[in-house]
């Protein structure tokens, strides 16, 4: 057998897809009962609920390459409108890129939440970042050594721009709104939003994994198969499962969360920080707003950070033959502020109704997902990346030549794009060794 892939998330699936295309023999081991990792959509009360609000960005080159595969020949992307709706002091305001959304030009020009200078600086920043590739931005040494907030302030943006737009918008991206993420990572994401479109698969983020699984050989997928140990020599690697069985392979790819990888090599990742958040779903018979924009909360005192009426993006999210609307909202870490999930959902409902007063009494809570632990986001601060680098270095010192690593934590950006980039690097190494 050519290779074992341990982990059925985005990294493992994209590697399996390429190995299958090249006619290689492999087995993909996944400890859970389904593939996809973080790319998970549940059917609940006839709604489709993504476990954690995630979007895809068309500007990412590795994602474009993945979607060009025949597995996605019937794939139907559902696009968001560019820009955002900002709720502030009882009103919504539109802030958008007039070059992408011409109909928003007047509303954006009149938006009082950011200054005219901020709007000019946005155009200048778009032009500045367009001169660099994603890889050049990510490895810009100067930007790696400052925070996103410092990066923004150095370019002349105002405090209003930071508090009303940058903190809530990119808080939804990075899982925390302090803007203490590395400037290089901020610029990486900013460029993707500025130069591409935001989209989702028509039937939820889990469709990405399902499309790949459909074209993989079913006999190559082992679900509910937890790997507990690896034994390597110059010829092969033995993969031991928790049921006592073991299999031998020429090569093994560890496409797992870094904590799982650390356990297999008896390494510690306790010092590496993650950020938790909650994703709550609500439904209503009436539409809360028109258009396909994400809305963000620009108020200082808030619970909801951002949200979107998903049925404006794709009607597949709601029950068939239903006209109900599905609303997804994101709450950044509220640790210790609410004694129970019930109190959080009640508080979110009350705040959501304050955004849309006409819907008061017409919105109902559906379900809450708390994204924590290994499924949460890696904190993208300067200090945390130093810790991740140290961890990866320790791992590489222990790795035999026939065991490879894949995952978002291995590159300078923790994102879907970086996950796919690390997967491509593994594919190249496997082809070189075979």
Short mmCIF file of C-alpha atoms in Angstrom, two decimals:
data_model
loop_
_atom_site.label_atom_id
_atom_site.label_comp_id
_atom_site.label_asym_id
_atom_site.label_seq_id
_atom_site.Cartn_x
_atom_site.Cartn_y
_atom_site.Cartn_z
CA UNK A 1 0.00 0.00 0.00
CA UNK A 2 1.47 3.36 -1.05
CA UNK A 3 0.23 5.60 1.76
CA UNK A 4 -1.93 6.01 4.82
CA UNK A 5 -3.66 9.32 5.39
CA UNK A 6 -4.60 9.92 9.01
CA UNK A 7 -7.35 12.52 9.29
CA UNK A 8 -10.31 13.13 7.01
CA UNK A 9 -10.50 16.92 7.14
CA UNK A 10 -9.75 19.29 4.28
CA UNK A 11 -6.02 18.44 4.21
CA UNK A 12 -6.51 14.68 4.27
CA UNK A 13 -9.32 14.75 1.71
CA UNK A 14 -7.40 16.92 -0.77
CA UNK A 15 -4.37 14.60 -0.50
CA UNK A 16 -6.60 11.55 -0.99
CA UNK A 17 -8.19 13.19 -4.03
CA UNK A 18 -4.80 13.75 -5.66
CA UNK A 19 -3.50 10.27 -4.80
CA UNK A 20 -6.64 8.74 -6.31
CA UNK A 21 -6.14 10.85 -9.45
CA UNK A 22 -2.58 9.54 -9.74
CA UNK A 23 -3.74 5.93 -9.30
CA UNK A 24 -1.99 5.45 -5.93
CA UNK A 25 -3.22 2.93 -3.36
CA UNK A 26 -4.04 4.47 0.00
CA UNK A 27 -6.24 4.19 3.08
CA UNK A 28 -7.71 7.26 4.78
CA UNK A 29 -8.28 6.73 8.53
CA UNK A 30 -10.83 8.99 10.20
CA UNK A 31 -11.60 8.65 13.92
CA UNK A 32 -15.10 10.13 13.58
CA UNK A 33 -18.11 8.64 11.81
CA UNK A 34 -17.92 11.04 8.87
CA UNK A 35 -15.34 12.88 6.79
CA UNK A 36 -14.87 16.62 6.62
CA UNK A 37 -13.37 17.68 9.95
CA UNK A 38 -14.41 21.32 10.38
CA UNK A 39 -16.31 21.19 7.08
CA UNK A 40 -19.48 19.89 8.68
CA UNK A 41 -23.15 20.56 7.90
CA UNK A 42 -25.92 18.97 9.97
CA UNK A 43 -29.52 18.31 8.99
CA UNK A 44 -31.53 19.63 11.93
CA UNK A 45 -35.29 20.23 11.97
CA UNK A 46 -35.11 20.06 8.15
CA UNK A 47 -32.64 22.98 8.10
CA UNK A 48 -29.03 22.65 7.03
CA UNK A 49 -26.76 24.02 9.74
CA UNK A 50 -23.05 24.55 9.24
CA UNK A 51 -21.17 23.71 12.43
CA UNK A 52 -19.40 27.02 12.87
CA UNK A 53 -19.91 29.84 10.38
CA UNK A 54 -17.35 29.52 7.59
CA UNK A 55 -17.09 30.96 4.11
CA UNK A 56 -14.93 30.30 1.05
CA UNK A 57 -12.92 32.96 -0.77
CA UNK A 58 -12.60 32.75 -4.54
CA UNK A 59 -9.29 34.66 -4.61
CA UNK A 60 -7.39 31.83 -2.94
CA UNK A 61 -5.35 30.03 -5.65
CA UNK A 62 -5.17 26.60 -3.97
CA UNK A 63 -8.93 26.63 -3.43
CA UNK A 64 -9.44 27.51 -7.10
CA UNK A 65 -7.26 24.55 -8.04
CA UNK A 66 -9.24 22.18 -5.79
CA UNK A 67 -12.57 23.33 -7.24
CA UNK A 68 -11.29 22.75 -10.79
CA UNK A 69 -11.17 18.99 -10.10
CA UNK A 70 -13.84 16.81 -11.71
CA UNK A 71 -15.21 16.09 -8.22
CA UNK A 72 -16.67 19.59 -8.39
CA UNK A 73 -18.07 19.44 -11.92
CA UNK A 74 -21.61 19.94 -10.55
CA UNK A 75 -20.56 22.34 -7.80
CA UNK A 76 -22.74 25.45 -7.53
CA UNK A 77 -21.15 28.30 -5.58
CA UNK A 78 -23.58 30.72 -3.96
CA UNK A 79 -22.02 34.16 -3.72
CA UNK A 80 -22.38 36.83 -1.07
CA UNK A 81 -22.59 40.50 -2.00
CA UNK A 82 -19.33 42.38 -1.43
CA UNK A 83 -19.10 44.62 1.60
CA UNK A 84 -21.10 44.56 4.80
CA UNK A 85 -24.05 46.05 6.66
CA UNK A 86 -22.92 47.67 9.93
CA UNK A 87 -25.36 47.99 12.82
CA UNK A 88 -24.57 50.99 15.00
CA UNK A 89 -26.71 52.92 17.47
CA UNK A 90 -30.00 51.55 16.19
CA UNK A 91 -29.37 51.79 12.46
CA UNK A 92 -27.80 49.81 9.62
CA UNK A 93 -25.24 51.39 7.29
CA UNK A 94 -23.76 49.97 4.10
CA UNK A 95 -20.01 49.85 3.58
CA UNK A 96 -18.86 48.24 0.37
CA UNK A 97 -16.37 48.31 -2.48
CA UNK A 98 -17.97 50.40 -5.25
CA UNK A 99 -15.72 48.69 -7.79
CA UNK A 100 -17.41 45.36 -6.96
CA UNK A 101 -20.88 46.63 -6.04
CA UNK A 102 -21.61 49.76 -8.09
CA UNK A 103 -25.12 50.04 -6.68
CA UNK A 104 -23.59 50.59 -3.21
CA UNK A 105 -21.44 53.55 -4.27
CA UNK A 106 -23.74 56.29 -2.91
CA UNK A 107 -24.57 54.44 0.33
CA UNK A 108 -20.87 53.77 0.94
CA UNK A 109 -19.94 57.39 0.20
CA UNK A 110 -22.59 58.60 2.67
CA UNK A 111 -21.77 56.06 5.39
CA UNK A 112 -20.98 58.20 8.48
CA UNK A 113 -19.26 55.42 10.46
CA UNK A 114 -15.94 55.84 8.65
CA UNK A 115 -14.42 59.03 7.35
CA UNK A 116 -13.84 60.05 3.74
CA UNK A 117 -10.12 59.63 4.41
CA UNK A 118 -10.79 56.03 5.57
CA UNK A 119 -12.54 55.32 2.28
CA UNK A 120 -9.59 56.73 0.35
CA UNK A 121 -7.13 54.73 2.47
CA UNK A 122 -9.11 51.58 1.67
CA UNK A 123 -8.56 52.16 -2.06
CA UNK A 124 -4.85 52.80 -1.43
CA UNK A 125 -4.54 49.61 0.65
CA UNK A 126 -6.31 47.61 -2.07
CA UNK A 127 -3.81 48.93 -4.62
CA UNK A 128 -0.83 48.31 -2.30
CA UNK A 129 -1.76 44.67 -1.64
CA UNK A 130 -2.57 44.00 -5.30
CA UNK A 131 1.15 44.37 -6.02
CA UNK A 132 2.01 41.35 -3.87
CA UNK A 133 1.14 37.67 -4.18
CA UNK A 134 -0.47 35.91 -1.22
CA UNK A 135 2.82 34.16 -0.52
CA UNK A 136 4.79 37.43 -0.56
CA UNK A 137 2.34 39.00 1.89
CA UNK A 138 2.50 36.04 4.24
CA UNK A 139 6.31 36.05 4.32
CA UNK A 140 6.77 39.81 4.54
CA UNK A 141 9.18 40.06 7.49
CA UNK A 142 8.13 43.59 8.44
CA UNK A 143 4.46 42.65 8.55
CA UNK A 144 5.18 39.46 10.49
CA UNK A 145 6.60 41.54 13.34
CA UNK A 146 3.69 43.95 13.90
CA UNK A 147 0.01 43.53 14.73
CA UNK A 148 -2.92 44.14 12.43
CA UNK A 149 -3.88 47.18 14.48
CA UNK A 150 -0.41 48.70 14.05
CA UNK A 151 -0.55 47.93 10.32
CA UNK A 152 -3.92 49.70 10.00
CA UNK A 153 -2.93 52.72 12.11
CA UNK A 154 0.34 53.21 10.16
CA UNK A 155 -1.75 53.62 7.00
CA UNK A 156 -3.74 56.49 8.44
CA UNK A 157 -7.03 54.76 9.22
CA UNK A 158 -9.10 56.35 11.98
CA UNK A 159 -10.24 54.93 15.31
CA UNK A 160 -13.81 54.89 13.93
CA UNK A 161 -12.71 52.66 11.05
CA UNK A 162 -11.10 50.28 13.53
CA UNK A 163 -14.00 50.11 16.01
CA UNK A 164 -16.92 50.27 13.57
CA UNK A 165 -15.56 48.05 10.81
CA UNK A 166 -12.15 46.39 11.23
CA UNK A 167 -12.67 44.91 14.69
CA UNK A 168 -16.10 43.30 14.12
CA UNK A 169 -15.48 42.28 10.49
CA UNK A 170 -12.10 40.67 11.01
CA UNK A 171 -13.17 39.49 14.46
CA UNK A 172 -15.53 37.21 12.55
CA UNK A 173 -12.58 35.97 10.48
CA UNK A 174 -10.02 35.40 13.25
CA UNK A 175 -12.38 34.57 16.12
CA UNK A 176 -11.31 37.53 18.25
CA UNK A 177 -11.58 41.25 17.64
CA UNK A 178 -8.51 42.69 19.35
CA UNK A 179 -6.66 43.04 16.00
CA UNK A 180 -3.58 41.58 17.71
CA UNK A 181 -3.20 39.04 14.90
CA UNK A 182 -0.05 39.36 12.83
CA UNK A 183 -0.25 42.07 10.18
CA UNK A 184 0.87 39.59 7.52
CA UNK A 185 -2.11 37.35 8.29
CA UNK A 186 -4.48 40.29 8.35
CA UNK A 187 -3.19 41.52 4.96
CA UNK A 188 -3.45 37.98 3.56
CA UNK A 189 -7.16 37.83 4.43
CA UNK A 190 -7.83 41.44 3.49
CA UNK A 191 -6.43 40.83 0.00
CA UNK A 192 -8.67 37.77 -0.44
CA UNK A 193 -11.79 39.75 0.44
CA UNK A 194 -10.75 42.72 -1.71
CA UNK A 195 -9.86 40.75 -4.84
CA UNK A 196 -12.33 37.88 -4.83
CA UNK A 197 -15.82 36.87 -3.90
CA UNK A 198 -17.15 35.27 -0.75
CA UNK A 199 -19.22 32.15 -1.35
CA UNK A 200 -20.65 28.95 0.08
CA UNK A 201 -21.63 25.63 -1.47
CA UNK A 202 -25.38 25.66 -2.14
CA UNK A 203 -26.11 22.98 0.48
CA UNK A 204 -23.68 24.03 3.18
CA UNK A 205 -19.96 23.95 3.87
CA UNK A 206 -20.07 20.16 4.33
CA UNK A 207 -20.80 19.78 0.64
CA UNK A 208 -17.11 20.45 -0.02
CA UNK A 209 -16.14 17.24 1.79
CA UNK A 210 -19.05 15.27 0.34
CA UNK A 211 -18.04 16.10 -3.23
CA UNK A 212 -14.54 14.77 -2.63
CA UNK A 213 -15.76 11.64 -0.86
CA UNK A 214 -18.01 10.73 -3.79
CA UNK A 215 -15.06 10.25 -6.14
CA UNK A 216 -12.79 8.40 -3.68
CA UNK A 217 -12.75 4.57 -3.67
CA UNK A 218 -15.08 3.53 -0.84
CA UNK A 219 -12.71 0.70 0.14
CA UNK A 220 -10.02 3.31 0.84
CA UNK A 221 -12.01 5.09 3.57
CA UNK A 222 -11.96 3.72 7.13
CA UNK A 223 -14.35 5.65 9.41
CA UNK A 224 -14.47 5.26 13.20
CA UNK A 225 -10.80 4.27 13.02
CA UNK A 226 -8.65 5.99 15.62
CA UNK A 227 -4.89 5.69 15.16
CA UNK A 228 -3.12 5.16 18.48
CA UNK A 229 0.48 4.53 17.48
CA UNK A 230 2.99 4.54 14.62
CA UNK A 231 6.08 2.37 14.24
CA UNK A 232 8.52 3.25 11.48
CA UNK A 233 11.60 1.70 9.89
CA UNK A 234 13.40 2.36 6.61
CA UNK A 235 10.99 0.14 4.66
CA UNK A 236 7.54 0.96 6.00
CA UNK A 237 5.36 2.43 8.73
CA UNK A 238 2.98 0.34 10.85
CA UNK A 239 -0.26 2.11 11.73
CA UNK A 240 -1.97 0.78 14.89
CA UNK A 241 -5.68 1.34 15.54
CA UNK A 242 -7.55 1.41 18.84
CA UNK A 243 -9.22 -1.93 18.01
CA UNK A 244 -5.84 -3.67 18.02
CA UNK A 245 -5.46 -3.99 14.23
CA UNK A 246 -2.45 -2.65 12.37
CA UNK A 247 -1.57 -1.97 8.72
CA UNK A 248 1.74 -1.38 6.93
CA UNK A 249 2.42 1.42 4.43
CA UNK A 250 5.33 2.84 2.50
CA UNK A 251 4.44 6.34 3.71
CA UNK A 252 2.11 7.93 6.24
CA UNK A 253 0.58 11.41 6.15
CA UNK A 254 -0.58 12.93 9.43
CA UNK A 255 -3.36 15.32 8.39
CA UNK A 256 -4.70 15.75 11.91
CA UNK A 257 -5.15 18.58 14.37
CA UNK A 258 -1.80 19.52 15.84
CA UNK A 259 -2.91 18.22 19.26
CA UNK A 260 -3.50 14.73 17.83
CA UNK A 261 -0.16 14.80 16.03
CA UNK A 262 1.51 15.92 19.27
CA UNK A 263 0.00 12.99 21.18
CA UNK A 264 1.33 10.48 18.65
CA UNK A 265 4.85 11.87 19.11
CA UNK A 266 4.53 12.63 22.84
CA UNK A 267 4.95 16.35 22.34
CA UNK A 268 3.21 19.15 24.24
CA UNK A 269 1.10 21.89 22.65
CA UNK A 270 -0.37 23.26 25.86
CA UNK A 271 1.31 26.63 25.29
CA UNK A 272 -0.34 27.10 21.88
CA UNK A 273 -3.52 29.16 22.18
CA UNK A 274 -6.83 28.72 20.39
CA UNK A 275 -9.87 30.98 20.35
CA UNK A 276 -13.38 29.69 20.95
CA UNK A 277 -16.63 31.10 19.62
CA UNK A 278 -20.31 30.21 19.42
CA UNK A 279 -22.47 29.87 16.32
CA UNK A 280 -26.22 30.22 16.92
CA UNK A 281 -29.06 29.66 14.48
CA UNK A 282 -32.47 31.32 14.41
CA UNK A 283 -35.39 31.06 12.02
CA UNK A 284 -38.25 33.32 11.05
CA UNK A 285 -41.19 33.32 8.65
CA UNK A 286 -40.31 36.81 7.42
CA UNK A 287 -37.08 37.99 5.83
CA UNK A 288 -35.01 40.23 8.09
CA UNK A 289 -33.34 42.09 5.24
CA UNK A 290 -32.78 42.01 1.49
CA UNK A 291 -29.51 41.33 -0.25
CA UNK A 292 -26.65 38.94 0.36
CA UNK A 293 -24.39 40.84 2.72
CA UNK A 294 -22.96 39.78 6.04
CA UNK A 295 -23.98 42.14 8.85
CA UNK A 296 -21.63 43.13 11.66
CA UNK A 297 -22.19 44.81 15.02
CA UNK A 298 -20.33 48.09 15.40
CA UNK A 299 -21.59 48.83 18.91
CA UNK A 300 -19.13 48.86 21.81
CA UNK A 301 -21.43 46.87 24.10
CA UNK A 302 -22.54 43.75 22.26
CA UNK A 303 -23.05 40.02 22.26
CA UNK A 304 -23.49 39.31 18.54
CA UNK A 305 -20.39 40.04 16.49
CA UNK A 306 -21.65 39.20 13.00
CA UNK A 307 -24.40 37.34 11.20
CA UNK A 308 -26.05 36.57 7.91
CA UNK A 309 -29.46 35.48 6.66
CA UNK A 310 -28.25 32.30 4.97
CA UNK A 311 -31.44 31.75 3.00
CA UNK A 312 -30.60 34.95 1.10
CA UNK A 313 -27.43 33.16 -0.04
CA UNK A 314 -29.00 29.76 -0.79
CA UNK A 315 -32.55 28.54 -0.27
CA UNK A 316 -31.19 25.00 0.21
CA UNK A 317 -30.49 25.91 3.83
CA UNK A 318 -34.19 25.87 4.67
CA UNK A 319 -36.69 22.98 4.60
CA UNK A 320 -38.05 22.04 1.18
CA UNK A 321 -41.32 23.74 0.24
CA UNK A 322 -40.80 26.16 3.14
CA UNK A 323 -40.46 29.93 3.01
CA UNK A 324 -38.76 30.13 6.40
CA UNK A 325 -35.53 32.04 6.72
CA UNK A 326 -32.38 30.84 8.49
CA UNK A 327 -30.15 33.28 10.34
CA UNK A 328 -26.63 32.41 11.44
CA UNK A 329 -24.94 34.58 14.06
CA UNK A 330 -21.46 34.43 15.55
CA UNK A 331 -20.65 35.27 19.15
CA UNK A 332 -16.99 35.69 20.03
CA UNK A 333 -15.70 34.17 23.26
CA UNK A 334 -18.11 35.08 26.08
CA UNK A 335 -16.44 32.85 28.67
CA UNK A 336 -17.89 33.43 32.12
CA UNK A 337 -20.43 36.03 30.96
CA UNK A 338 -23.38 33.63 30.67
CA UNK A 339 -24.25 30.92 33.16
CA UNK A 340 -25.91 28.71 30.56
CA UNK A 341 -26.45 28.22 26.84
CA UNK A 342 -30.10 29.15 27.37
CA UNK A 343 -29.14 32.57 28.73
CA UNK A 344 -26.82 33.16 25.80
CA UNK A 345 -29.43 32.21 23.19
CA UNK A 346 -32.08 34.36 24.93
CA UNK A 347 -29.70 37.34 25.03
CA UNK A 348 -28.78 36.87 21.38
CA UNK A 349 -32.44 36.69 20.39
CA UNK A 350 -33.15 39.92 22.24
CA UNK A 351 -30.21 41.65 20.56
CA UNK A 352 -31.17 40.29 17.13
CA UNK A 353 -34.68 41.70 17.61
CA UNK A 354 -33.14 45.08 18.44
CA UNK A 355 -31.41 44.97 15.05
CA UNK A 356 -34.67 44.13 13.28
CA UNK A 357 -37.56 45.56 15.40
CA UNK A 358 -40.24 44.54 12.89
CA UNK A 359 -39.31 40.89 13.51
CA UNK A 360 -39.82 41.09 17.28
CA UNK A 361 -41.69 38.00 18.47
CA UNK A 362 -41.33 36.34 15.06
CA UNK A 363 -37.83 34.87 15.41
CA UNK A 364 -37.17 31.57 17.15
CA UNK A 365 -33.99 29.93 18.35
CA UNK A 366 -32.97 26.66 16.64
CA UNK A 367 -29.57 25.47 17.79
CA UNK A 368 -26.23 26.54 19.22
CA UNK A 369 -22.76 25.21 18.40
CA UNK A 370 -19.89 26.02 20.74
CA UNK A 371 -16.68 25.78 18.73
CA UNK A 372 -13.93 25.04 21.21
CA UNK A 373 -10.94 22.78 21.80
CA UNK A 374 -9.39 21.19 18.73
CA UNK A 375 -12.16 22.40 16.45
CA UNK A 376 -11.62 26.05 17.38
CA UNK A 377 -9.42 28.61 15.64
CA UNK A 378 -5.68 28.88 16.15
CA UNK A 379 -4.86 32.27 17.63
CA UNK A 380 -2.87 34.14 14.99
CA UNK A 381 -0.79 36.41 17.23
CA UNK A 382 2.96 37.03 17.03
CA UNK A 383 3.69 35.07 20.21
CA UNK A 384 1.49 32.14 19.23
CA UNK A 385 3.18 31.72 15.84
CA UNK A 386 6.55 31.59 17.60
CA UNK A 387 5.18 28.77 19.75
CA UNK A 388 3.80 26.94 16.70
CA UNK A 389 7.16 27.24 14.91
CA UNK A 390 8.92 25.78 17.93
CA UNK A 391 6.43 22.90 18.08
CA UNK A 392 6.81 22.12 14.35
CA UNK A 393 10.60 22.22 14.71
CA UNK A 394 10.48 19.70 17.55
CA UNK A 395 8.20 17.47 15.49
CA UNK A 396 10.43 17.61 12.42
CA UNK A 397 13.39 16.53 14.54
CA UNK A 398 11.48 13.36 15.45
CA UNK A 399 9.93 12.54 12.07
CA UNK A 400 11.21 9.57 10.08
CA UNK A 401 11.64 10.20 6.35
CA UNK A 402 8.45 8.27 5.50
CA UNK A 403 6.07 10.23 7.75
CA UNK A 404 4.74 13.57 6.51
CA UNK A 405 2.69 16.35 8.12
CA UNK A 406 -0.22 18.31 6.63
CA UNK A 407 -2.43 20.94 8.21
CA UNK A 408 -3.10 24.62 8.63
CA UNK A 409 -0.61 25.01 11.49
CA UNK A 410 2.36 24.17 9.21
CA UNK A 411 2.24 27.37 7.17
CA UNK A 412 2.41 31.03 8.14
CA UNK A 413 -1.39 31.39 7.82
CA UNK A 414 -4.01 29.31 9.57
CA UNK A 415 -6.74 29.14 6.93
CA UNK A 416 -8.37 26.87 4.37
CA UNK A 417 -5.86 28.16 1.83
CA UNK A 418 -2.89 27.30 4.05
CA UNK A 419 -4.38 23.86 4.69
CA UNK A 420 -4.54 23.20 0.94
CA UNK A 421 -1.05 24.59 0.46
CA UNK A 422 0.38 22.18 3.04
CA UNK A 423 -1.50 19.31 1.35
CA UNK A 424 0.03 20.20 -2.02
CA UNK A 425 3.51 20.23 -0.47
CA UNK A 426 2.94 16.71 0.90
CA UNK A 427 1.72 15.48 -2.49
CA UNK A 428 4.92 16.77 -4.09
CA UNK A 429 7.04 15.02 -1.47
CA UNK A 430 5.14 11.73 -1.88
CA UNK A 431 5.59 11.85 -5.65
CA UNK A 432 9.29 12.53 -5.18
CA UNK A 433 9.72 9.50 -2.88
CA UNK A 434 7.75 7.04 -5.01
#
